[in-house]
């Protein structure tokens, strides 16, 4: 029962992120690449994206302060 509830919550969150424009068709394409051999593939890609984004924003801020 708890598993079904968590799946519903995850689906609701995902729908909300689509509705708000945070996710798009590209996210669906990443999800399609996920399979039993790599069940956390989409999570890993999204995590890497945010880590890289944070690093790039920091680099941009530093470059702006140097200018």
N, CA, C and O atoms as a Tripos MOL2 file, in Angstrom:
@<TRIPOS>MOLECULE
protein
  268   267    67     0     0
PROTEIN
NO_CHARGES

@<TRIPOS>ATOM
      1 N           0.8200   -1.1920    0.0000 N.3       1 UNK1
      2 CA          0.0000    0.0000    0.0000 C.3       1 UNK1
      3 C           0.8660    1.2600    0.0000 C.2       1 UNK1
      4 O           0.5850    2.1980   -0.7450 O.2       1 UNK1
      5 N           1.9090    1.2930    0.8200 N.am      2 UNK2
      6 CA          2.7900    2.4550    0.8960 C.3       2 UNK2
      7 C           3.4660    2.7180   -0.4470 C.2       2 UNK2
      8 O           3.6240    3.8690   -0.8520 O.2       2 UNK2
      9 N           3.8650    1.6490   -1.1340 N.am      3 UNK3
     10 CA          4.5070    1.7860   -2.4420 C.3       3 UNK3
     11 C           3.5660    2.4790   -3.4240 C.2       3 UNK3
     12 O           3.9800    3.3780   -4.1550 O.2       3 UNK3
     13 N           2.3140    2.0660   -3.4410 N.am      4 UNK4
     14 CA          1.3320    2.6680   -4.3470 C.3       4 UNK4
     15 C           1.1390    4.1480   -4.0230 C.2       4 UNK4
     16 O           0.9970    4.9660   -4.9310 O.2       4 UNK4
     17 N           1.1320    4.4920   -2.7600 N.am      5 UNK5
     18 CA          0.9860    5.8850   -2.3470 C.3       5 UNK5
     19 C           2.1860    6.7170   -2.8030 C.2       5 UNK5
     20 O           2.0190    7.8320   -3.2970 O.2       5 UNK5
     21 N           3.3870    6.1770   -2.6400 N.am      6 UNK6
     22 CA          4.5900    6.8820   -3.0800 C.3       6 UNK6
     23 C           4.5940    7.0840   -4.5920 C.2       6 UNK6
     24 O           4.9990    8.1380   -5.0810 O.2       6 UNK6
     25 N           4.1410    6.0720   -5.3270 N.am      7 UNK7
     26 CA          4.0740    6.2000   -6.7930 C.3       7 UNK7
     27 C           3.0810    7.2850   -7.1950 C.2       7 UNK7
     28 O           3.3410    8.0480   -8.1260 O.2       7 UNK7
     29 N           1.9510    7.3610   -6.5030 N.am      8 UNK8
     30 CA          0.9600    8.4100   -6.7940 C.3       8 UNK8
     31 C           1.5390    9.7950   -6.4950 C.2       8 UNK8
     32 O           1.3450   10.7380   -7.2620 O.2       8 UNK8
     33 N           2.2470    9.9010   -5.3790 N.am      9 UNK9
     34 CA          2.8570   11.1840   -5.0220 C.3       9 UNK9
     35 C           3.9060   11.5940   -6.0550 C.2       9 UNK9
     36 O           3.9750   12.7570   -6.4510 O.2       9 UNK9
     37 N           4.7210   10.6280   -6.4880 N.am     10 UNK10
     38 CA          5.7420   10.9170   -7.4940 C.3      10 UNK10
     39 C           5.1000   11.3430   -8.8090 C.2      10 UNK10
     40 O           5.5630   12.2840   -9.4540 O.2      10 UNK10
     41 N           4.0380   10.6530   -9.2060 N.am     11 UNK11
     42 CA          3.3380   11.0040  -10.4480 C.3      11 UNK11
     43 C           2.7240   12.3970  -10.3440 C.2      11 UNK11
     44 O           2.7500   13.1630  -11.3070 O.2      11 UNK11
     45 N           2.1760   12.7220   -9.1870 N.am     12 UNK12
     46 CA          1.5840   14.0410   -8.9720 C.3      12 UNK12
     47 C           2.6500   15.1350   -9.0260 C.2      12 UNK12
     48 O           2.4350   16.1890   -9.6250 O.2      12 UNK12
     49 N           3.7860   14.8840   -8.4080 N.am     13 UNK13
     50 CA          4.8900   15.8420   -8.4340 C.3      13 UNK13
     51 C           5.3910   16.0400   -9.8580 C.2      13 UNK13
     52 O           5.6310   17.1680  -10.2900 O.2      13 UNK13
     53 N           5.5470   14.9460  -10.5780 N.am     14 UNK14
     54 CA          6.0170   15.0240  -11.9670 C.3      14 UNK14
     55 C           5.0430   15.8380  -12.8140 C.2      14 UNK14
     56 O           5.4670   16.6880  -13.5960 O.2      14 UNK14
     57 N           3.7510   15.5880  -12.6670 N.am     15 UNK15
     58 CA          2.7310   16.3370  -13.4110 C.3      15 UNK15
     59 C           2.8210   17.8220  -13.0740 C.2      15 UNK15
     60 O           2.7220   18.6720  -13.9590 O.2      15 UNK15
     61 N           3.0080   18.1300  -11.8010 N.am     16 UNK16
     62 CA          3.1210   19.5150  -11.3650 C.3      16 UNK16
     63 C           4.3420   20.1930  -11.9910 C.2      16 UNK16
     64 O           4.2640   21.3450  -12.4170 O.2      16 UNK16
     65 N           5.4640   19.4820  -12.0460 N.am     17 UNK17
     66 CA          6.6760   20.0400  -12.6480 C.3      17 UNK17
     67 C           6.4960   20.2730  -14.1420 C.2      17 UNK17
     68 O           7.0220   21.2470  -14.6820 O.2      17 UNK17
     69 N           5.7590   19.3920  -14.8170 N.am     18 UNK18
     70 CA          5.4360   19.6130  -16.2300 C.3      18 UNK18
     71 C           4.5420   20.8380  -16.3730 C.2      18 UNK18
     72 O           4.7850   21.6940  -17.2240 O.2      18 UNK18
     73 N           3.5110   20.9220  -15.5420 N.am     19 UNK19
     74 CA          2.5600   22.0360  -15.6120 C.3      19 UNK19
     75 C           3.2400   23.3850  -15.3760 C.2      19 UNK19
     76 O           2.8610   24.3920  -15.9750 O.2      19 UNK19
     77 N           4.2390   23.3950  -14.5060 N.am     20 UNK20
     78 CA          4.9550   24.6360  -14.1970 C.3      20 UNK20
     79 C           6.0580   24.9460  -15.2070 C.2      20 UNK20
     80 O           6.6660   26.0150  -15.1570 O.2      20 UNK20
     81 N           6.3170   24.0100  -16.1230 N.am     21 UNK21
     82 CA          7.3190   24.2400  -17.1520 C.3      21 UNK21
     83 C           8.7370   23.8560  -16.7670 C.2      21 UNK21
     84 O           9.6770   24.1390  -17.5090 O.2      21 UNK21
     85 N           8.9030   23.2110  -15.6070 N.am     22 UNK22
     86 CA         10.2410   22.7870  -15.1970 C.3      22 UNK22
     87 C          10.6990   21.5450  -15.9550 C.2      22 UNK22
     88 O          11.8970   21.3420  -16.1530 O.2      22 UNK22
     89 N           9.7500   20.7160  -16.3790 N.am     23 UNK23
     90 CA         10.0540   19.5240  -17.1660 C.3      23 UNK23
     91 C           9.4040   19.6700  -18.5290 C.2      23 UNK23
     92 O           8.3810   20.3400  -18.6790 O.2      23 UNK23
     93 N          10.0230   19.0230  -19.5360 N.am     24 UNK24
     94 CA          9.4530   19.0490  -20.8750 C.3      24 UNK24
     95 C           9.6800   17.6990  -21.5520 C.2      24 UNK24
     96 O          10.0320   16.7160  -20.8990 O.2      24 UNK24
     97 N           9.4780   17.6640  -22.8500 N.am     25 UNK25
     98 CA          9.5970   16.4220  -23.6150 C.3      25 UNK25
     99 C          10.9910   15.8050  -23.4840 C.2      25 UNK25
    100 O          11.1390   14.5840  -23.5420 O.2      25 UNK25
    101 N          11.9970   16.6360  -23.3100 N.am     26 UNK26
    102 CA         13.3570   16.1160  -23.1720 C.3      26 UNK26
    103 C          13.4730   15.2340  -21.9250 C.2      26 UNK26
    104 O          14.2060   14.2450  -21.9400 O.2      26 UNK26
    105 N          12.7680   15.5750  -20.8590 N.am     27 UNK27
    106 CA         12.7640   14.7360  -19.6620 C.3      27 UNK27
    107 C          12.1620   13.3740  -19.9800 C.2      27 UNK27
    108 O          12.6610   12.3510  -19.5130 O.2      27 UNK27
    109 N          11.0950   13.3530  -20.7700 N.am     28 UNK28
    110 CA         10.4720   12.0800  -21.1700 C.3      28 UNK28
    111 C          11.4610   11.2300  -21.9600 C.2      28 UNK28
    112 O          11.4990   10.0100  -21.8050 O.2      28 UNK28
    113 N          12.2560   11.8720  -22.8020 N.am     29 UNK29
    114 CA         13.2570   11.1390  -23.5740 C.3      29 UNK29
    115 C          14.3040   10.5260  -22.6530 C.2      29 UNK29
    116 O          14.7380    9.3950  -22.8750 O.2      29 UNK29
    117 N          14.7110   11.2550  -21.6300 N.am     30 UNK30
    118 CA         15.6670   10.7150  -20.6560 C.3      30 UNK30
    119 C          15.0420    9.5420  -19.9160 C.2      30 UNK30
    120 O          15.6930    8.5180  -19.7050 O.2      30 UNK30
    121 N          13.7780    9.6870  -19.5210 N.am     31 UNK31
    122 CA         13.0880    8.5870  -18.8380 C.3      31 UNK31
    123 C          13.0120    7.3480  -19.7180 C.2      31 UNK31
    124 O          13.1230    6.2280  -19.2190 O.2      31 UNK31
    125 N          12.8250    7.5330  -21.0220 N.am     32 UNK32
    126 CA         12.7420    6.4000  -21.9410 C.3      32 UNK32
    127 C          14.0500    5.6210  -22.0090 C.2      32 UNK32
    128 O          14.0440    4.4350  -22.3400 O.2      32 UNK32
    129 N          15.1620    6.2670  -21.7030 N.am     33 UNK33
    130 CA         16.4620    5.5960  -21.7170 C.3      33 UNK33
    131 C          16.6790    4.7330  -20.4750 C.2      33 UNK33
    132 O          17.5750    3.8900  -20.4440 O.2      33 UNK33
    133 N          15.8650    4.9480  -19.4730 N.am     34 UNK34
    134 CA         15.9650    4.1930  -18.2250 C.3      34 UNK34
    135 C          15.4120    2.7860  -18.4330 C.2      34 UNK34
    136 O          14.3860    2.6060  -19.0880 O.2      34 UNK34
    137 N          16.0950    1.7990  -17.8770 N.am     35 UNK35
    138 CA         15.6170    0.4180  -17.9670 C.3      35 UNK35
    139 C          15.9720   -0.3250  -16.6870 C.2      35 UNK35
    140 O          16.4670    0.2750  -15.7330 O.2      35 UNK35
    141 N          15.7210   -1.6200  -16.6650 N.am     36 UNK36
    142 CA         15.9880   -2.4120  -15.4580 C.3      36 UNK36
    143 C          17.4670   -2.4460  -15.1040 C.2      36 UNK36
    144 O          17.8220   -2.5660  -13.9320 O.2      36 UNK36
    145 N          18.3340   -2.3420  -16.1100 N.am     37 UNK37
    146 CA         19.7700   -2.3670  -15.8520 C.3      37 UNK37
    147 C          20.2400   -1.0640  -15.1990 C.2      37 UNK37
    148 O          21.2380   -1.0500  -14.4790 O.2      37 UNK37
    149 N          19.5240    0.0130  -15.4510 N.am     38 UNK38
    150 CA         19.8760    1.3090  -14.8500 C.3      38 UNK38
    151 C          18.6050    2.0230  -14.3890 C.2      38 UNK38
    152 O          18.1820    3.0060  -14.9980 O.2      38 UNK38
    153 N          18.0010    1.5210  -13.3100 N.am     39 UNK39
    154 CA         16.7110    2.0540  -12.8600 C.3      39 UNK39
    155 C          16.7660    3.5010  -12.3660 C.2      39 UNK39
    156 O          15.7310    4.1640  -12.2930 O.2      39 UNK39
    157 N          17.9400    3.9920  -12.0310 N.am     40 UNK40
    158 CA         18.0760    5.3630  -11.5280 C.3      40 UNK40
    159 C          18.6740    6.3080  -12.5650 C.2      40 UNK40
    160 O          19.1670    7.3820  -12.2190 O.2      40 UNK40
    161 N          18.6300    5.9130  -13.8270 N.am     41 UNK41
    162 CA         19.2730    6.6940  -14.8820 C.3      41 UNK41
    163 C          18.7520    8.1310  -14.9290 C.2      41 UNK41
    164 O          19.5450    9.0720  -14.9360 O.2      41 UNK41
    165 N          17.4410    8.3080  -14.9630 N.am     42 UNK42
    166 CA         16.8660    9.6590  -15.0490 C.3      42 UNK42
    167 C          17.2780   10.4930  -13.8370 C.2      42 UNK42
    168 O          17.6220   11.6670  -13.9750 O.2      42 UNK42
    169 N          17.2430    9.8920  -12.6650 N.am     43 UNK43
    170 CA         17.6500   10.6010  -11.4450 C.3      43 UNK43
    171 C          19.1050   11.0410  -11.5350 C.2      43 UNK43
    172 O          19.4360   12.1650  -11.1570 O.2      43 UNK43
    173 N          19.9770   10.1650  -12.0310 N.am     44 UNK44
    174 CA         21.3960   10.4910  -12.1470 C.3      44 UNK44
    175 C          21.6200   11.6250  -13.1430 C.2      44 UNK44
    176 O          22.4250   12.5200  -12.8890 O.2      44 UNK44
    177 N          20.9170   11.5950  -14.2710 N.am     45 UNK45
    178 CA         21.0620   12.6480  -15.2810 C.3      45 UNK45
    179 C          20.6030   13.9900  -14.7200 C.2      45 UNK45
    180 O          21.2860   15.0010  -14.8870 O.2      45 UNK45
    181 N          19.4580   14.0010  -14.0590 N.am     46 UNK46
    182 CA         18.9370   15.2500  -13.4890 C.3      46 UNK46
    183 C          19.8780   15.7650  -12.3970 C.2      46 UNK46
    184 O          20.1340   16.9670  -12.3210 O.2      46 UNK46
    185 N          20.3880   14.8780  -11.5640 N.am     47 UNK47
    186 CA         21.3230   15.2870  -10.5060 C.3      47 UNK47
    187 C          22.5870   15.8980  -11.0960 C.2      47 UNK47
    188 O          23.0640   16.9270  -10.6180 O.2      47 UNK47
    189 N          23.1330   15.2640  -12.1370 N.am     48 UNK48
    190 CA         24.3220   15.8100  -12.7950 C.3      48 UNK48
    191 C          24.0330   17.1720  -13.4120 C.2      48 UNK48
    192 O          24.8620   18.0800  -13.3430 O.2      48 UNK48
    193 N          22.8620   17.3100  -14.0110 N.am     49 UNK49
    194 CA         22.4780   18.5860  -14.6110 C.3      49 UNK49
    195 C          22.4950   19.6950  -13.5620 C.2      49 UNK49
    196 O          23.0560   20.7650  -13.7990 O.2      49 UNK49
    197 N          21.8830   19.4450  -12.4030 N.am     50 UNK50
    198 CA         21.8230   20.4820  -11.3760 C.3      50 UNK50
    199 C          23.1940   20.7670  -10.7740 C.2      50 UNK50
    200 O          23.5050   21.9170  -10.4660 O.2      50 UNK50
    201 N          24.0140   19.7380  -10.6040 N.am     51 UNK51
    202 CA         25.3670   19.9720  -10.0920 C.3      51 UNK51
    203 C          26.1620   20.8130  -11.0770 C.2      51 UNK51
    204 O          26.8310   21.7690  -10.6830 O.2      51 UNK51
    205 N          26.0930   20.4610  -12.3620 N.am     52 UNK52
    206 CA         26.8000   21.2260  -13.3880 C.3      52 UNK52
    207 C          26.2540   22.6450  -13.4850 C.2      52 UNK52
    208 O          27.0190   23.5950  -13.6540 O.2      52 UNK52
    209 N          24.9440   22.7940  -13.3800 N.am     53 UNK53
    210 CA         24.3270   24.1220  -13.4560 C.3      53 UNK53
    211 C          24.8240   25.0130  -12.3250 C.2      53 UNK53
    212 O          25.1640   26.1750  -12.5480 O.2      53 UNK53
    213 N          24.8660   24.4720  -11.1220 N.am     54 UNK54
    214 CA         25.3370   25.2530   -9.9750 C.3      54 UNK54
    215 C          26.7900   25.6800  -10.1840 C.2      54 UNK54
    216 O          27.1560   26.8170   -9.8870 O.2      54 UNK54
    217 N          27.6010   24.7770  -10.6900 N.am     55 UNK55
    218 CA         29.0080   25.0970  -10.9410 C.3      55 UNK55
    219 C          29.1290   26.1720  -12.0160 C.2      55 UNK55
    220 O          29.9260   27.1000  -11.8790 O.2      55 UNK55
    221 N          28.3430   26.0540  -13.0850 N.am     56 UNK56
    222 CA         28.4030   27.0330  -14.1680 C.3      56 UNK56
    223 C          27.9170   28.4090  -13.7190 C.2      56 UNK56
    224 O          28.4870   29.4250  -14.1180 O.2      56 UNK56
    225 N          26.8840   28.4530  -12.9040 N.am     57 UNK57
    226 CA         26.4050   29.7400  -12.3840 C.3      57 UNK57
    227 C          27.4950   30.3910  -11.5370 C.2      57 UNK57
    228 O          27.7150   31.5980  -11.6290 O.2      57 UNK57
    229 N          28.1650   29.6070  -10.7250 N.am     58 UNK58
    230 CA         29.2710   30.1310   -9.9150 C.3      58 UNK58
    231 C          30.3690   30.6810  -10.8120 C.2      58 UNK58
    232 O          30.9030   31.7580  -10.5460 O.2      58 UNK58
    233 N          30.7130   29.9530  -11.8720 N.am     59 UNK59
    234 CA         31.7400   30.4240  -12.8070 C.3      59 UNK59
    235 C          31.3280   31.7300  -13.4770 C.2      59 UNK59
    236 O          32.1540   32.6250  -13.6520 O.2      59 UNK59
    237 N          30.0670   31.8430  -13.8490 N.am     60 UNK60
    238 CA         29.5650   33.0680  -14.4800 C.3      60 UNK60
    239 C          29.6320   34.2320  -13.4960 C.2      60 UNK60
    240 O          30.0520   35.3320  -13.8540 O.2      60 UNK60
    241 N          29.2160   33.9840  -12.2560 N.am     61 UNK61
    242 CA         29.2750   35.0390  -11.2360 C.3      61 UNK61
    243 C          30.7080   35.5170  -11.0270 C.2      61 UNK61
    244 O          30.9570   36.7190  -10.9280 O.2      61 UNK61
    245 N          31.6440   34.5830  -10.9590 N.am     62 UNK62
    246 CA         33.0450   34.9490  -10.7590 C.3      62 UNK62
    247 C          33.5650   35.7520  -11.9430 C.2      62 UNK62
    248 O          34.2960   36.7250  -11.7580 O.2      62 UNK62
    249 N          33.2010   35.3590  -13.1450 N.am     63 UNK63
    250 CA         33.6300   36.0860  -14.3390 C.3      63 UNK63
    251 C          33.0480   37.4970  -14.3560 C.2      63 UNK63
    252 O          33.7170   38.4430  -14.7740 O.2      63 UNK63
    253 N          31.8110   37.6370  -13.9060 N.am     64 UNK64
    254 CA         31.1840   38.9620  -13.8690 C.3      64 UNK64
    255 C          31.8820   39.8700  -12.8580 C.2      64 UNK64
    256 O          32.0530   41.0620  -13.1120 O.2      64 UNK64
    257 N          32.2840   39.3180  -11.7200 N.am     65 UNK65
    258 CA         32.9590   40.1270  -10.7060 C.3      65 UNK65
    259 C          34.3470   40.5570  -11.1690 C.2      65 UNK65
    260 O          34.8380   41.6120  -10.7680 O.2      65 UNK65
    261 N          34.9800   39.7420  -12.0130 N.am     66 UNK66
    262 CA         36.3120   40.0830  -12.5220 C.3      66 UNK66
    263 C          36.2390   41.1510  -13.6000 C.2      66 UNK66
    264 O          37.2040   41.8830  -13.8180 O.2      66 UNK66
    265 N          35.1100   41.2450  -14.2680 N.am     67 UNK67
    266 CA         34.9690   42.2060  -15.3820 C.3      67 UNK67
    267 C          34.8130   43.6210  -14.9060 C.2      67 UNK67
    268 O          34.6850   44.5350  -15.7200 O.2      67 UNK67
@<TRIPOS>BOND
     1     1     2 1
     2     2     3 1
     3     3     4 2
     4     3     5 am
     5     5     6 1
     6     6     7 1
     7     7     8 2
     8     7     9 am
     9     9    10 1
    10    10    11 1
    11    11    12 2
    12    11    13 am
    13    13    14 1
    14    14    15 1
    15    15    16 2
    16    15    17 am
    17    17    18 1
    18    18    19 1
    19    19    20 2
    20    19    21 am
    21    21    22 1
    22    22    23 1
    23    23    24 2
    24    23    25 am
    25    25    26 1
    26    26    27 1
    27    27    28 2
    28    27    29 am
    29    29    30 1
    30    30    31 1
    31    31    32 2
    32    31    33 am
    33    33    34 1
    34    34    35 1
    35    35    36 2
    36    35    37 am
    37    37    38 1
    38    38    39 1
    39    39    40 2
    40    39    41 am
    41    41    42 1
    42    42    43 1
    43    43    44 2
    44    43    45 am
    45    45    46 1
    46    46    47 1
    47    47    48 2
    48    47    49 am
    49    49    50 1
    50    50    51 1
    51    51    52 2
    52    51    53 am
    53    53    54 1
    54    54    55 1
    55    55    56 2
    56    55    57 am
    57    57    58 1
    58    58    59 1
    59    59    60 2
    60    59    61 am
    61    61    62 1
    62    62    63 1
    63    63    64 2
    64    63    65 am
    65    65    66 1
    66    66    67 1
    67    67    68 2
    68    67    69 am
    69    69    70 1
    70    70    71 1
    71    71    72 2
    72    71    73 am
    73    73    74 1
    74    74    75 1
    75    75    76 2
    76    75    77 am
    77    77    78 1
    78    78    79 1
    79    79    80 2
    80    79    81 am
    81    81    82 1
    82    82    83 1
    83    83    84 2
    84    83    85 am
    85    85    86 1
    86    86    87 1
    87    87    88 2
    88    87    89 am
    89    89    90 1
    90    90    91 1
    91    91    92 2
    92    91    93 am
    93    93    94 1
    94    94    95 1
    95    95    96 2
    96    95    97 am
    97    97    98 1
    98    98    99 1
    99    99   100 2
   100    99   101 am
   101   101   102 1
   102   102   103 1
   103   103   104 2
   104   103   105 am
   105   105   106 1
   106   106   107 1
   107   107   108 2
   108   107   109 am
   109   109   110 1
   110   110   111 1
   111   111   112 2
   112   111   113 am
   113   113   114 1
   114   114   115 1
   115   115   116 2
   116   115   117 am
   117   117   118 1
   118   118   119 1
   119   119   120 2
   120   119   121 am
   121   121   122 1
   122   122   123 1
   123   123   124 2
   124   123   125 am
   125   125   126 1
   126   126   127 1
   127   127   128 2
   128   127   129 am
   129   129   130 1
   130   130   131 1
   131   131   132 2
   132   131   133 am
   133   133   134 1
   134   134   135 1
   135   135   136 2
   136   135   137 am
   137   137   138 1
   138   138   139 1
   139   139   140 2
   140   139   141 am
   141   141   142 1
   142   142   143 1
   143   143   144 2
   144   143   145 am
   145   145   146 1
   146   146   147 1
   147   147   148 2
   148   147   149 am
   149   149   150 1
   150   150   151 1
   151   151   152 2
   152   151   153 am
   153   153   154 1
   154   154   155 1
   155   155   156 2
   156   155   157 am
   157   157   158 1
   158   158   159 1
   159   159   160 2
   160   159   161 am
   161   161   162 1
   162   162   163 1
   163   163   164 2
   164   163   165 am
   165   165   166 1
   166   166   167 1
   167   167   168 2
   168   167   169 am
   169   169   170 1
   170   170   171 1
   171   171   172 2
   172   171   173 am
   173   173   174 1
   174   174   175 1
   175   175   176 2
   176   175   177 am
   177   177   178 1
   178   178   179 1
   179   179   180 2
   180   179   181 am
   181   181   182 1
   182   182   183 1
   183   183   184 2
   184   183   185 am
   185   185   186 1
   186   186   187 1
   187   187   188 2
   188   187   189 am
   189   189   190 1
   190   190   191 1
   191   191   192 2
   192   191   193 am
   193   193   194 1
   194   194   195 1
   195   195   196 2
   196   195   197 am
   197   197   198 1
   198   198   199 1
   199   199   200 2
   200   199   201 am
   201   201   202 1
   202   202   203 1
   203   203   204 2
   204   203   205 am
   205   205   206 1
   206   206   207 1
   207   207   208 2
   208   207   209 am
   209   209   210 1
   210   210   211 1
   211   211   212 2
   212   211   213 am
   213   213   214 1
   214   214   215 1
   215   215   216 2
   216   215   217 am
   217   217   218 1
   218   218   219 1
   219   219   220 2
   220   219   221 am
   221   221   222 1
   222   222   223 1
   223   223   224 2
   224   223   225 am
   225   225   226 1
   226   226   227 1
   227   227   228 2
   228   227   229 am
   229   229   230 1
   230   230   231 1
   231   231   232 2
   232   231   233 am
   233   233   234 1
   234   234   235 1
   235   235   236 2
   236   235   237 am
   237   237   238 1
   238   238   239 1
   239   239   240 2
   240   239   241 am
   241   241   242 1
   242   242   243 1
   243   243   244 2
   244   243   245 am
   245   245   246 1
   246   246   247 1
   247   247   248 2
   248   247   249 am
   249   249   250 1
   250   250   251 1
   251   251   252 2
   252   251   253 am
   253   253   254 1
   254   254   255 1
   255   255   256 2
   256   255   257 am
   257   257   258 1
   258   258   259 1
   259   259   260 2
   260   259   261 am
   261   261   262 1
   262   262   263 1
   263   263   264 2
   264   263   265 am
   265   265   266 1
   266   266   267 1
   267   267   268 2
@<TRIPOS>SUBSTRUCTURE
     1 UNK1         2 RESIDUE 1 A UNK
     2 UNK2         6 RESIDUE 1 A UNK
     3 UNK3        10 RESIDUE 1 A UNK
     4 UNK4        14 RESIDUE 1 A UNK
     5 UNK5        18 RESIDUE 1 A UNK
     6 UNK6        22 RESIDUE 1 A UNK
     7 UNK7        26 RESIDUE 1 A UNK
     8 UNK8        30 RESIDUE 1 A UNK
     9 UNK9        34 RESIDUE 1 A UNK
    10 UNK10       38 RESIDUE 1 A UNK
    11 UNK11       42 RESIDUE 1 A UNK
    12 UNK12       46 RESIDUE 1 A UNK
    13 UNK13       50 RESIDUE 1 A UNK
    14 UNK14       54 RESIDUE 1 A UNK
    15 UNK15       58 RESIDUE 1 A UNK
    16 UNK16       62 RESIDUE 1 A UNK
    17 UNK17       66 RESIDUE 1 A UNK
    18 UNK18       70 RESIDUE 1 A UNK
    19 UNK19       74 RESIDUE 1 A UNK
    20 UNK20       78 RESIDUE 1 A UNK
    21 UNK21       82 RESIDUE 1 A UNK
    22 UNK22       86 RESIDUE 1 A UNK
    23 UNK23       90 RESIDUE 1 A UNK
    24 UNK24       94 RESIDUE 1 A UNK
    25 UNK25       98 RESIDUE 1 A UNK
    26 UNK26      102 RESIDUE 1 A UNK
    27 UNK27      106 RESIDUE 1 A UNK
    28 UNK28      110 RESIDUE 1 A UNK
    29 UNK29      114 RESIDUE 1 A UNK
    30 UNK30      118 RESIDUE 1 A UNK
    31 UNK31      122 RESIDUE 1 A UNK
    32 UNK32      126 RESIDUE 1 A UNK
    33 UNK33      130 RESIDUE 1 A UNK
    34 UNK34      134 RESIDUE 1 A UNK
    35 UNK35      138 RESIDUE 1 A UNK
    36 UNK36      142 RESIDUE 1 A UNK
    37 UNK37      146 RESIDUE 1 A UNK
    38 UNK38      150 RESIDUE 1 A UNK
    39 UNK39      154 RESIDUE 1 A UNK
    40 UNK40      158 RESIDUE 1 A UNK
    41 UNK41      162 RESIDUE 1 A UNK
    42 UNK42      166 RESIDUE 1 A UNK
    43 UNK43      170 RESIDUE 1 A UNK
    44 UNK44      174 RESIDUE 1 A UNK
    45 UNK45      178 RESIDUE 1 A UNK
    46 UNK46      182 RESIDUE 1 A UNK
    47 UNK47      186 RESIDUE 1 A UNK
    48 UNK48      190 RESIDUE 1 A UNK
    49 UNK49      194 RESIDUE 1 A UNK
    50 UNK50      198 RESIDUE 1 A UNK
    51 UNK51      202 RESIDUE 1 A UNK
    52 UNK52      206 RESIDUE 1 A UNK
    53 UNK53      210 RESIDUE 1 A UNK
    54 UNK54      214 RESIDUE 1 A UNK
    55 UNK55      218 RESIDUE 1 A UNK
    56 UNK56      222 RESIDUE 1 A UNK
    57 UNK57      226 RESIDUE 1 A UNK
    58 UNK58      230 RESIDUE 1 A UNK
    59 UNK59      234 RESIDUE 1 A UNK
    60 UNK60      238 RESIDUE 1 A UNK
    61 UNK61      242 RESIDUE 1 A UNK
    62 UNK62      246 RESIDUE 1 A UNK
    63 UNK63      250 RESIDUE 1 A UNK
    64 UNK64      254 RESIDUE 1 A UNK
    65 UNK65      258 RESIDUE 1 A UNK
    66 UNK66      262 RESIDUE 1 A UNK
    67 UNK67      266 RESIDUE 1 A UNK
